[in-house]
Short mmCIF file of C-alpha atoms and ligand atoms in Angstrom, two decimals:
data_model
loop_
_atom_site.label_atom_id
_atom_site.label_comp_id
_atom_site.label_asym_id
_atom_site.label_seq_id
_atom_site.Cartn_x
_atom_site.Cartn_y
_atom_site.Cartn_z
CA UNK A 16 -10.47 141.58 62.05
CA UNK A 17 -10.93 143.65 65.16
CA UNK A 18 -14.25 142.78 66.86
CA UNK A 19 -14.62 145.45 69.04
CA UNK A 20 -12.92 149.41 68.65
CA UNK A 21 -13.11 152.35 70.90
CA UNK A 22 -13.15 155.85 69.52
CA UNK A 23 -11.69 158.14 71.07
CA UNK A 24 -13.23 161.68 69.84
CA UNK A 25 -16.32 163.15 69.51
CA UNK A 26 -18.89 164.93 66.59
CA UNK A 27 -19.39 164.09 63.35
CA UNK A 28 -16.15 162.10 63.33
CA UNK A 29 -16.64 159.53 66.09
CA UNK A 30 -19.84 159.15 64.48
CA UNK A 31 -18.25 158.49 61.14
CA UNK A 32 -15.95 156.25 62.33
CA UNK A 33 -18.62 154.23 64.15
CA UNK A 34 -20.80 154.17 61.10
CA UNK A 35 -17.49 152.58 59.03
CA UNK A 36 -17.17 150.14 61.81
CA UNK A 37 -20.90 148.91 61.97
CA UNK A 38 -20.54 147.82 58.33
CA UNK A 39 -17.73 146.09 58.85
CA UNK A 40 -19.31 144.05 61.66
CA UNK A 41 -17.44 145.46 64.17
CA UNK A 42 -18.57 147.14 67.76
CA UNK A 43 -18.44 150.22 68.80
CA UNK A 44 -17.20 152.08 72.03
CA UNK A 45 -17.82 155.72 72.53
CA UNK A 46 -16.23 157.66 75.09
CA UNK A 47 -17.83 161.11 76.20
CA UNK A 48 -17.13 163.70 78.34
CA UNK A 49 -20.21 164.85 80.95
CA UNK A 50 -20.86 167.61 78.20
CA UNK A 51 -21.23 165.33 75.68
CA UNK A 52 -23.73 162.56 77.50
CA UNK A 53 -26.94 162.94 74.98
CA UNK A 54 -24.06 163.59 72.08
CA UNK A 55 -25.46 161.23 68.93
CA UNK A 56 -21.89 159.41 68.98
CA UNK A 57 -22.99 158.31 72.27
CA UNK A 58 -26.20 157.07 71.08
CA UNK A 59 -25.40 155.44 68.18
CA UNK A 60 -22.25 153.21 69.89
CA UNK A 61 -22.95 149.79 71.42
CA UNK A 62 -21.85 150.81 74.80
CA UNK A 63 -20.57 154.03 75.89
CA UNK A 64 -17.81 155.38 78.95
CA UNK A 65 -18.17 158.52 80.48
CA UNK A 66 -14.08 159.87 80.72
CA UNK A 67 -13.89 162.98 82.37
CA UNK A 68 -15.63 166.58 82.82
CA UNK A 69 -16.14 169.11 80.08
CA UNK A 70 -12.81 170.11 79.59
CA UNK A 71 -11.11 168.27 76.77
CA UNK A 72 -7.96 167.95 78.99
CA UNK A 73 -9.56 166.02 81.18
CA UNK A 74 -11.73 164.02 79.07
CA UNK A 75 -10.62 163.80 75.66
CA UNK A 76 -7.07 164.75 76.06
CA UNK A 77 -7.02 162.32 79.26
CA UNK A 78 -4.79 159.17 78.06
CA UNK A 79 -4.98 157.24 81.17
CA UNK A 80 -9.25 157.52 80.87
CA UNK A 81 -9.08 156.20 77.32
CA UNK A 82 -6.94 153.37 78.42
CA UNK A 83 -9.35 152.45 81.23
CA UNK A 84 -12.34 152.82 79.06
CA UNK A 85 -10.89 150.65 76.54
CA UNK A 86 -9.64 147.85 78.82
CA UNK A 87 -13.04 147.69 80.97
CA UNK A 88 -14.61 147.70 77.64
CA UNK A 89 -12.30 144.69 76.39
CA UNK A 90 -11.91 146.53 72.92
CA UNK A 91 -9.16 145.30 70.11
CA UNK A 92 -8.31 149.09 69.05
CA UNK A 93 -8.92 152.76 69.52
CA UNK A 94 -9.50 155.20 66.19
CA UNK A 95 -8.37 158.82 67.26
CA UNK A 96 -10.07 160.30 64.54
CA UNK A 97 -8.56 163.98 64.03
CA UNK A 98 -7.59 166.55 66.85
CA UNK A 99 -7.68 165.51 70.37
CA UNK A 100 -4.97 162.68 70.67
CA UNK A 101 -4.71 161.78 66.89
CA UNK A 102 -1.29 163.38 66.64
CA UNK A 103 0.18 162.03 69.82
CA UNK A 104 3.12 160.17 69.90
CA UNK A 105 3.08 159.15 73.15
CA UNK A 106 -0.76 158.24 72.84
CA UNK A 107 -0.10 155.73 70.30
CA UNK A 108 2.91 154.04 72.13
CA UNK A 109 0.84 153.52 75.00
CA UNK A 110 -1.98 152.11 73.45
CA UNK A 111 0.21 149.46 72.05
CA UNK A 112 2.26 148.96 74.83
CA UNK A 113 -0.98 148.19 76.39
CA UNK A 114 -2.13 145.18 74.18
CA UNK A 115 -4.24 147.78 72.02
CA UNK A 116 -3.92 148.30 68.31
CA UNK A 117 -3.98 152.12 67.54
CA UNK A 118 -5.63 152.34 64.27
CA UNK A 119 -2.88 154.89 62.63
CA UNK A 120 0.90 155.27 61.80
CA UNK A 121 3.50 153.97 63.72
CA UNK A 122 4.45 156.27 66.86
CA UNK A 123 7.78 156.80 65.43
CA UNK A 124 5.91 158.56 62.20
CA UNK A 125 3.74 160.44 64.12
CA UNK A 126 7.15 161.53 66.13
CA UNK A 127 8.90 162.11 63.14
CA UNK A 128 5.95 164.31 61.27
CA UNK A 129 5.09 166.17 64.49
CA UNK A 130 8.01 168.34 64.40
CA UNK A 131 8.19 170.23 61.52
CA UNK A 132 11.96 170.32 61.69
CA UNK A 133 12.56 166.28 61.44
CA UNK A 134 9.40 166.26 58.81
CA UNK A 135 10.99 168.33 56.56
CA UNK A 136 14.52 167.42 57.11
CA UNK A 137 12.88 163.53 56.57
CA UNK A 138 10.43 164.51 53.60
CA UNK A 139 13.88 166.08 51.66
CA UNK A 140 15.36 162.91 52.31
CA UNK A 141 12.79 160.77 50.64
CA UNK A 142 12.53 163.13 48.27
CA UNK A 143 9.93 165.38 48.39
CA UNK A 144 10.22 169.12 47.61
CA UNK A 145 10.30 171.43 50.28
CA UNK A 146 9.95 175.66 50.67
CA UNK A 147 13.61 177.21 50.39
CA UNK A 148 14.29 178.09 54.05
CA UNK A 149 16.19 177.59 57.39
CA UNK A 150 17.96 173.45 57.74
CA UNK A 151 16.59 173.90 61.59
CA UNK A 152 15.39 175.86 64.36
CA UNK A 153 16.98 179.25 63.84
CA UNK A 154 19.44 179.65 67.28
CA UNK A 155 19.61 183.67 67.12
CA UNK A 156 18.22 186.85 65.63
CA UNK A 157 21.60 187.27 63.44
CA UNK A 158 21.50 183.73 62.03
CA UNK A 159 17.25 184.59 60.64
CA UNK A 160 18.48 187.61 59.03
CA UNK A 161 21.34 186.20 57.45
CA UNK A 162 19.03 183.08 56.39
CA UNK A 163 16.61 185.62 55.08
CA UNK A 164 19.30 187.90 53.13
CA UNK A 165 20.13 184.19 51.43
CA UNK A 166 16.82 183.33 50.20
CA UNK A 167 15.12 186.62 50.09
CA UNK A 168 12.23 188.71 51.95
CA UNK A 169 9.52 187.75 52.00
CA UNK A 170 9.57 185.16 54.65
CA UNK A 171 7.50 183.90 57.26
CA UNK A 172 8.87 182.45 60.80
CA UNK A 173 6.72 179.39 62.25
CA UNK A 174 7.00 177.20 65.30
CA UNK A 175 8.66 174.47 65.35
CA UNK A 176 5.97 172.76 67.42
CA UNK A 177 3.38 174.79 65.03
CA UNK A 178 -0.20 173.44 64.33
CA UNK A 179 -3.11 174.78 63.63
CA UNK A 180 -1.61 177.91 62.11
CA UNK A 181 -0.46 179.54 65.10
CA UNK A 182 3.39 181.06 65.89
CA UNK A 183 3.44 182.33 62.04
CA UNK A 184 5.01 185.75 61.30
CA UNK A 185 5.82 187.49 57.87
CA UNK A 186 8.86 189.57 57.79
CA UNK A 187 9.24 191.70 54.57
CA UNK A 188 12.78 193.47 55.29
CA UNK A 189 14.55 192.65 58.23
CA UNK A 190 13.47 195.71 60.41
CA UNK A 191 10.26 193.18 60.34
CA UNK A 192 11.99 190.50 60.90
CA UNK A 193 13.66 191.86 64.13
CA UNK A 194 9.74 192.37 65.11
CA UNK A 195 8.46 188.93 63.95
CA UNK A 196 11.63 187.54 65.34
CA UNK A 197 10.85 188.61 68.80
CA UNK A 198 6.85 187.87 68.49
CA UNK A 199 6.58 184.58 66.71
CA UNK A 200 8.70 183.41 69.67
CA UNK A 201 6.73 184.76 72.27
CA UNK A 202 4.00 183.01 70.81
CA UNK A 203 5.20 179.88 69.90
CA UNK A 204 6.21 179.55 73.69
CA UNK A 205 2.66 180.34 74.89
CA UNK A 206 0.59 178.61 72.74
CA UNK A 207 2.95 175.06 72.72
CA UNK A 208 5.55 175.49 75.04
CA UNK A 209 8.96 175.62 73.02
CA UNK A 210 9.72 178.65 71.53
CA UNK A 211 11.69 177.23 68.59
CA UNK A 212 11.08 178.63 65.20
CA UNK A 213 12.31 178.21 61.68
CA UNK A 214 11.80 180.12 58.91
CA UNK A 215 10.89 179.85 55.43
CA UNK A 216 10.80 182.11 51.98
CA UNK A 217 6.93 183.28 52.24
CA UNK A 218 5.34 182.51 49.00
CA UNK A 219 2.60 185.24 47.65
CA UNK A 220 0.08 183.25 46.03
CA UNK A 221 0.09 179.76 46.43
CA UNK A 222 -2.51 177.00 46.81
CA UNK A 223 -2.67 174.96 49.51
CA UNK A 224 -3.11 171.49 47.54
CA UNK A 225 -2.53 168.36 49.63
CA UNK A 226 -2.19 164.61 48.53
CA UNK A 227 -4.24 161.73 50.45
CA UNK A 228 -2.26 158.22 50.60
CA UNK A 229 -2.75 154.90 52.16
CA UNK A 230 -0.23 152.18 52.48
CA UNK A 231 -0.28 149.35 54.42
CA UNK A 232 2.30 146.89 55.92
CA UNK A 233 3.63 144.75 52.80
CA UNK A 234 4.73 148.10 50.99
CA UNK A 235 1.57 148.80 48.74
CA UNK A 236 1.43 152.36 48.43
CA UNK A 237 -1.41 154.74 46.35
CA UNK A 238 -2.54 157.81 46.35
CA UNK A 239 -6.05 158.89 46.28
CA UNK A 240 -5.50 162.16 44.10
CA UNK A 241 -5.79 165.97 45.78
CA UNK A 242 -8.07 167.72 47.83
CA UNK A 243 -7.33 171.76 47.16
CA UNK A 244 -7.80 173.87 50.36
CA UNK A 245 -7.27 176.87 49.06
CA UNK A 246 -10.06 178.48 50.90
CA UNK A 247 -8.72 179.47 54.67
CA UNK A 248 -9.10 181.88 57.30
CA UNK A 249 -6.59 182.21 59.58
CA UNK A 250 -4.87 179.61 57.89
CA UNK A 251 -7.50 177.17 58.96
CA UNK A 252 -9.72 175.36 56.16
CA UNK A 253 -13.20 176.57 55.72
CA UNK A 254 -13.89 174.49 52.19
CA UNK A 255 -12.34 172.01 50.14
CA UNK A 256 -12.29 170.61 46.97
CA UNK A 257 -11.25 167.37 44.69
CA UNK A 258 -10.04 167.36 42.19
CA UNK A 259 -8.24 170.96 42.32
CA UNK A 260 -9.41 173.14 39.65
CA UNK A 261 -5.82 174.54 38.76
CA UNK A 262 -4.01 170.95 38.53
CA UNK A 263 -4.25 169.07 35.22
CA UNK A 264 -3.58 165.00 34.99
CA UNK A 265 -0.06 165.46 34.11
CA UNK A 266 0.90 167.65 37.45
CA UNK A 267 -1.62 165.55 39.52
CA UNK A 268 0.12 161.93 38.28
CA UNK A 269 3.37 163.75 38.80
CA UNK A 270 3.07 164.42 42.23
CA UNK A 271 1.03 161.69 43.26
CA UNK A 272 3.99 159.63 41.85
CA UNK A 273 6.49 161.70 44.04
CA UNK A 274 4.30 161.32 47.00
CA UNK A 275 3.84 158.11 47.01
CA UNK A 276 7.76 156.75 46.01
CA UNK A 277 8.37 159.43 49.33
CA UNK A 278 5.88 157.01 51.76
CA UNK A 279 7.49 154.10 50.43
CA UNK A 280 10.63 155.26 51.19
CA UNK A 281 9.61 156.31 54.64
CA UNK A 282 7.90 152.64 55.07
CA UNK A 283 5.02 155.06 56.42
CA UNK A 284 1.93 152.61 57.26
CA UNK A 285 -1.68 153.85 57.23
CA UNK A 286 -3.85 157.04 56.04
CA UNK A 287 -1.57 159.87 55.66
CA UNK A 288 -1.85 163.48 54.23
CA UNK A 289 1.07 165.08 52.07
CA UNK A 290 0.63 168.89 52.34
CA UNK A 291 1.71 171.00 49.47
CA UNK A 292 1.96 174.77 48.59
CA UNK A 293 1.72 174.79 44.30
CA UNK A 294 2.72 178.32 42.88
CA UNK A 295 3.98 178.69 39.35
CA UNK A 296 3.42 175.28 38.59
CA UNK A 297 6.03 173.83 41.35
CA UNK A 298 4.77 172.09 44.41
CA UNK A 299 6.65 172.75 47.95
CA UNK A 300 5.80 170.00 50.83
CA UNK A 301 5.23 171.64 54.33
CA UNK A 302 3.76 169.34 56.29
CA UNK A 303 2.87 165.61 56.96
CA UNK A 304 -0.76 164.82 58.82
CA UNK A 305 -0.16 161.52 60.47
CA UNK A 306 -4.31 160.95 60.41
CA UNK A 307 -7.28 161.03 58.99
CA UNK A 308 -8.59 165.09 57.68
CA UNK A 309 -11.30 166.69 58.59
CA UNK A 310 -11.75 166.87 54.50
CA UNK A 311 -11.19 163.23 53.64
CA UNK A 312 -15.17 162.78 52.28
CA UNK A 313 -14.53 164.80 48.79
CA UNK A 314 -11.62 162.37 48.51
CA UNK A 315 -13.74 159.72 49.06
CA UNK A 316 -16.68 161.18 47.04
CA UNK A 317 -14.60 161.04 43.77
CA UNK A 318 -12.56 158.20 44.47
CA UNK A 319 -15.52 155.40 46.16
CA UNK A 320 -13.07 154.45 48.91
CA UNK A 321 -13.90 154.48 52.25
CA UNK A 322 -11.45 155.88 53.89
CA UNK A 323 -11.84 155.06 57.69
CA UNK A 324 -12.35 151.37 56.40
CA UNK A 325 -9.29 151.32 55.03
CA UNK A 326 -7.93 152.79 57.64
CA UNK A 327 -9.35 150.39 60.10
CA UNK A 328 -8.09 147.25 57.50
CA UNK A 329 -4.32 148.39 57.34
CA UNK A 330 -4.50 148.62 60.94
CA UNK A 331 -5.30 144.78 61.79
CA UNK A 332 -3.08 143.72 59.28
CA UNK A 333 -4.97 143.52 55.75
CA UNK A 334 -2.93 144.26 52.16
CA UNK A 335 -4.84 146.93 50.03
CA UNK A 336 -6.32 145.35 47.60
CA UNK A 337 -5.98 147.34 44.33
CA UNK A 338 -3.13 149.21 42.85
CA UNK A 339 -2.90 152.44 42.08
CA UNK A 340 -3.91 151.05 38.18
CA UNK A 341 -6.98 150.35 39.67
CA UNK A 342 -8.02 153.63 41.43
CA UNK A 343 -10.38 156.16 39.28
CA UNK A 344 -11.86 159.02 39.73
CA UNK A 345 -15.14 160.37 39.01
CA UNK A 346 -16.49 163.30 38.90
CA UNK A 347 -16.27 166.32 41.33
CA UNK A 348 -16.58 167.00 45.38
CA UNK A 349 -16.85 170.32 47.31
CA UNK A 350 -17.02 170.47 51.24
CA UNK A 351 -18.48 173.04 53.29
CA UNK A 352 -16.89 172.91 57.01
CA UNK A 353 -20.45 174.32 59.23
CA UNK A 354 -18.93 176.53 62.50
CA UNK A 355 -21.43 177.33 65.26
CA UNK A 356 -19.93 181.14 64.66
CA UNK A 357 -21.94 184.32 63.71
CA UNK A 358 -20.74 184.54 60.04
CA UNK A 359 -19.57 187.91 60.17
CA UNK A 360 -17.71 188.06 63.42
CA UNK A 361 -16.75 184.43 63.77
CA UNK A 362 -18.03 184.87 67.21
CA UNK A 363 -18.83 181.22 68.67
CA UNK A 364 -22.42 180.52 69.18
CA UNK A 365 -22.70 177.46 71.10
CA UNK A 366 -26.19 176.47 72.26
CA UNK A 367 -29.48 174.88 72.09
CA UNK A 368 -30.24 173.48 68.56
CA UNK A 369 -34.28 174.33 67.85
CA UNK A 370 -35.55 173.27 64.48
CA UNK A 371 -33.69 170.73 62.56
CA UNK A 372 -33.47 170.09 58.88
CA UNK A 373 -30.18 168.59 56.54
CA UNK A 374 -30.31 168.23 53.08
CA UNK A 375 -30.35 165.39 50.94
CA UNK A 376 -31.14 164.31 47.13
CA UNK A 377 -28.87 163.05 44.90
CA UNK A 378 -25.04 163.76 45.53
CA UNK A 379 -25.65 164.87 49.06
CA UNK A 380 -23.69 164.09 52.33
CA UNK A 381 -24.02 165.19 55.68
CA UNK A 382 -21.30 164.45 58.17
CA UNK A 383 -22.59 166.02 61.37
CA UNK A 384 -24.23 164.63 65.20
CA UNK A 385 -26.80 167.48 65.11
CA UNK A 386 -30.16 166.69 65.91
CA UNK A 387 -33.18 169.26 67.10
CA UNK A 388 -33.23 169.65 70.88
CA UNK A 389 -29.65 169.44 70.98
CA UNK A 390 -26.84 171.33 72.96
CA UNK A 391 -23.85 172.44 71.21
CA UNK A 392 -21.37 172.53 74.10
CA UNK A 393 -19.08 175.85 74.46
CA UNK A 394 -16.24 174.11 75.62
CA UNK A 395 -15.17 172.29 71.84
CA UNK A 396 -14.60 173.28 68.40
CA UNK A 397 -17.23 175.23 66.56
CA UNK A 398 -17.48 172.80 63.67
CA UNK A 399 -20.90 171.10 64.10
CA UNK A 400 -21.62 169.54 60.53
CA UNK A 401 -19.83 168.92 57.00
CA UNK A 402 -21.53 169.16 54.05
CA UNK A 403 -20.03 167.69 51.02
CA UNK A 404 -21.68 167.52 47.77
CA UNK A 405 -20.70 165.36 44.43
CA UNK A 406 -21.47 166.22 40.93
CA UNK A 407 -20.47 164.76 37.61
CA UNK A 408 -18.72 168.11 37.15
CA UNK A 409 -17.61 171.31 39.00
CA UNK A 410 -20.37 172.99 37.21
CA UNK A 411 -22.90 170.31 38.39
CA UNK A 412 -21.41 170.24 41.62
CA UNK A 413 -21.75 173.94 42.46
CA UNK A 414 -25.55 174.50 41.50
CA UNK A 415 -26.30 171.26 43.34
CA UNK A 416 -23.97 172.87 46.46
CA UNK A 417 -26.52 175.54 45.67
CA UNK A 418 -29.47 174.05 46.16
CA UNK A 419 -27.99 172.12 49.65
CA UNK A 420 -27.01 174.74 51.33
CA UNK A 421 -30.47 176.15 50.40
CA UNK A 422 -32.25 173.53 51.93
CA UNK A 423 -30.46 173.58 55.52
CA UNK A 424 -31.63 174.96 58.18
CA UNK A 425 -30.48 175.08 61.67
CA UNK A 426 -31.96 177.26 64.42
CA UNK A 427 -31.00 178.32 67.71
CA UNK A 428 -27.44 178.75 66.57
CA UNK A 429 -25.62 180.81 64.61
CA UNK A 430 -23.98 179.09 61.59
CA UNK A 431 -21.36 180.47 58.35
CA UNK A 432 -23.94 178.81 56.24
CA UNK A 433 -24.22 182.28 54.59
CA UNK A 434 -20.89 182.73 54.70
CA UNK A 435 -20.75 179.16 51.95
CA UNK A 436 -23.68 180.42 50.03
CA UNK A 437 -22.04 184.30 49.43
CA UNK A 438 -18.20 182.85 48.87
CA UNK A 439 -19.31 179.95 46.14
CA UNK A 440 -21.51 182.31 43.87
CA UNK A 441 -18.08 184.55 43.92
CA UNK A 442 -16.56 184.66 40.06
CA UNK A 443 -13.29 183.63 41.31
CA UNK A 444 -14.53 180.80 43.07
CA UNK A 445 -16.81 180.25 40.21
CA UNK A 446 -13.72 180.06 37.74
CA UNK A 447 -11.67 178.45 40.43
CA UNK A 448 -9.26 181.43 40.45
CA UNK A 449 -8.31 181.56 44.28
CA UNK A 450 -5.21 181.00 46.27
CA UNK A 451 -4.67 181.06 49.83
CA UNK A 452 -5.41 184.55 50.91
CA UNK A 453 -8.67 185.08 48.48
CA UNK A 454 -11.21 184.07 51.00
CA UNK A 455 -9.83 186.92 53.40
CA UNK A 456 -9.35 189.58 50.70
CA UNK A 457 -13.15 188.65 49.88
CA UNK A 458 -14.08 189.05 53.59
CA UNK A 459 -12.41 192.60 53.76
CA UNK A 460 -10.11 190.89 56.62
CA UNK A 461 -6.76 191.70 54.29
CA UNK A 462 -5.55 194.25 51.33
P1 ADP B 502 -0.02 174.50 60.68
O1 ADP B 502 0.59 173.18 61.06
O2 ADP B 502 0.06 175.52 61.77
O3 ADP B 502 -1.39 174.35 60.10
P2 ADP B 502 1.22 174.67 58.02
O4 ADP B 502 2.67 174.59 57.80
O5 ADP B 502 0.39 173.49 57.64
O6 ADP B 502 0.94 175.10 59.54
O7 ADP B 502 0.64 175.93 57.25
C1 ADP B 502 -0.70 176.33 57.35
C2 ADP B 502 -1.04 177.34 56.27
O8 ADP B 502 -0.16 178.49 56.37
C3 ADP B 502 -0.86 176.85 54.86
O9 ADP B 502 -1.99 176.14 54.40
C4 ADP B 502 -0.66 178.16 54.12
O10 ADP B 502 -1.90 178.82 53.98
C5 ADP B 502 0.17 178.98 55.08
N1 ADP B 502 1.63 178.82 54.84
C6 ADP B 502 2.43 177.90 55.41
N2 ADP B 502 3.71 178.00 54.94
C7 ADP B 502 3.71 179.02 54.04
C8 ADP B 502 4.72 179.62 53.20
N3 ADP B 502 5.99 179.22 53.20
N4 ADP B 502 4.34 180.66 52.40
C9 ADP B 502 3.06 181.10 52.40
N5 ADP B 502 2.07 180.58 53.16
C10 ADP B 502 2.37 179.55 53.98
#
């Protein structure tokens, strides 16, 4: 086992990862940016490396820095956590190629899943089913709206190089699709540098619902069940669920089965994420995340694994040891992802943190490195804490949710606490009736 791993992120999910490590015996390295010098990942670690100025390219985006920081520091292995490097090919070939273990896929995965072309052309392959659309990148305006005559408008155009839900476009004739043609490409070239797109059919009402694996290196795959993520703005995740109020065990063992005979096949090593769109009963892969998810703690709430232990096991070489026979799971999980934004506006709110209070009680988690006197930096993402909350049942779950969010206070910032505590007394969220554009209908952002 490693005795010593460098993490190379910040928040709530360096700190997380350095909590799964100090049970395990292992010691921690925390690298920091000079925004982040009194951050409580930095306080917590054994020893700490400062890696750069505020800006995340040139502290946690800064390869070389990590490297240093890891080598001065004699660690085994580096966690990337989510974000920042955690998706970076090259990052994870270097590490290795310098006598490091990177505690993740292989780089050749994270290659394969990072392009969205060679994901899905590889997730057909092993078998997974994808969204009708495009083989490729589409190589002119005439081939899109011949593509789109074959499998019908509407359709949405995304980035090759997509993430993070930027570079998508919905077309719904083709005079749109000239439009979206024309824009999605502008904008895939500005916000990742390659203007490549593809295109697939745009379906109406789907759920996002996305499968958590693990496999490690003697071909022992299982899956973990689903997380439902439903719940987006902007096609980013603002709460998540397991299990997934519209699946029942049949569809959940169905796919869990496809997704894990697909990882096998792919001799994928690791966490992983299998992302799903579900309308009409039929699931539709779209993406691969190569990492650990912001939303892994409901999965680990219903399931009792710990995830980032795991994680850090496969990594130096450890079999899993159950089967997927062995894996239950109990009850139900909701989490609530807690922006530094005005809750209206979305506005960022960095700042001083005054008063300081989380929940607790029975069923409560808080993920988060808040602490009263603190500074949330401008220069980061706005999510400053995670609350996740377990119940025997939804019901139980969503009064005790309730009663959390209730209990939290933060000051000094602004927070879409009240965002959480209008959205879950919602009937449709109540009766788990929601698909992927119900939380902006409810927010008057859409028709
Ligand atoms: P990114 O990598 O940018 O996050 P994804 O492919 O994961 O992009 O898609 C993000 C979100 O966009 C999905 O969760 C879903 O809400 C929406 N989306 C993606 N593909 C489709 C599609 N074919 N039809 C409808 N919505 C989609």
């Amino acid at each position: 086992m490693f005795e010593k791993v460098l993490i190379a992120n910040r928040g709530e999910i360096a700190l997380r990862i350095h909590r799964a490590c100090r049970e395990m015996g292992i010691r921690t390295v925390a690298v920091h940016s000079t925004a982040d010098a009194d951050a409580m990942h930095v306080r917590l670690a054994d020893e700490s490396v400062c890696i750069g100025p505020a800006s995340a390219r040139d502290s946690y985006l800064n390869k070389a820095a990590i490297l240093s920081a890891a080598t001065i520091t004699n660690a085994d292995a580096i966690h990337p956590g989510y974000g920042f490097l955690s998706e970076n090919a090259d990052f994870a070939q270097m590490v290795e190629e310098h006598g490091f273990t990177f505690i993740g896929p292989s780089a050749d995965h994270i290659r394969m899943m990072g392009d969205k072309i060679t994901a899905k052309q590889a997730a057909e392959a092993a078998g997974l089913p994808c969204v009708p659309g495009s083989a490729g990148a589409l190589s002119s305006e005439e081939e899109a709206l011949r593509v789109a005559g074959e499998i019908g408008y509407p359709v949405l155009i995304k980035a090759t190089a997509g993430g993070g839900g930027k570079g998508m476009k919905v077309a719904n004739s083709a005079e749109e699709l000239r439009e979206s043609w024309r824009l999605a490409r502008q904008e895939a070239k500005a916000a990742f540098g390659n203007p490549d797109v593809y295109m697939e059919k745009y379906l109406q009402k789907p759920r996002h619902i996305e499968i958590q694996i693990l496999a490690d290196g003697f071909g022992n795959v299982v899956h973990l069940g689903e997380r439902d993520c439903s719940l987006q703005r902007k096609h980013q995740k603002v709460l998540e669920e397991a299990p997934s109020p519209a699946l029942n065990a049949e569809a959940r063992a169905r796919i869990g089965q496809i997704a894990c005979d697909a990882i096998r096949k792919l001799g994928y090593r690791n966490a992983g994420t299998l992302e799903f769109l579900y309308e009409n009963g039929e699931f539709y892969f779209i993406e691969m995340n190569t990492r650990l998810q912001v939303e892994h703690p409901v999965t680990e709430a219903i399931s009792g694994i710990d995830l980032v232990r795991e994680q850090i096991r496969v990594a130096a070489g450890a079999p899993l040891g159950y089967t997927q026979a062995d894996i239950r799971f109990s009850g139900h999980a909701i989490e609530c992802r807690i922006n530094a934004e005005n809750p209206e506006t979305f506005a960022p709110s960095p700042g001083r943190v005054g008063g300081y209070h989380a929940p607790g009680g029975l069923g409560v988690r808080v993920d988060s490195g808040l602490y009263s006197g603190y500074r949330v930096p401008p220069h980061y993402d706005s999510m400053i804490a995670k609350l996740i909350v377990h119940g025997t049942s939804r019901n139980e779950c969503l009064m005790r949710l309730r009663r959390a969010l209730g209990e939290y206070v933060i000051e000094g910032v602004q927070t879409t606490i009240p965002l959480h505590q209008r959205l879950i007394v919602e009937n449709d969220f109540v009766n788990g009736e929601y698909d992927i554009h119900w939380l902006e209908k409810f927010m008057g952002l859409k028709k």
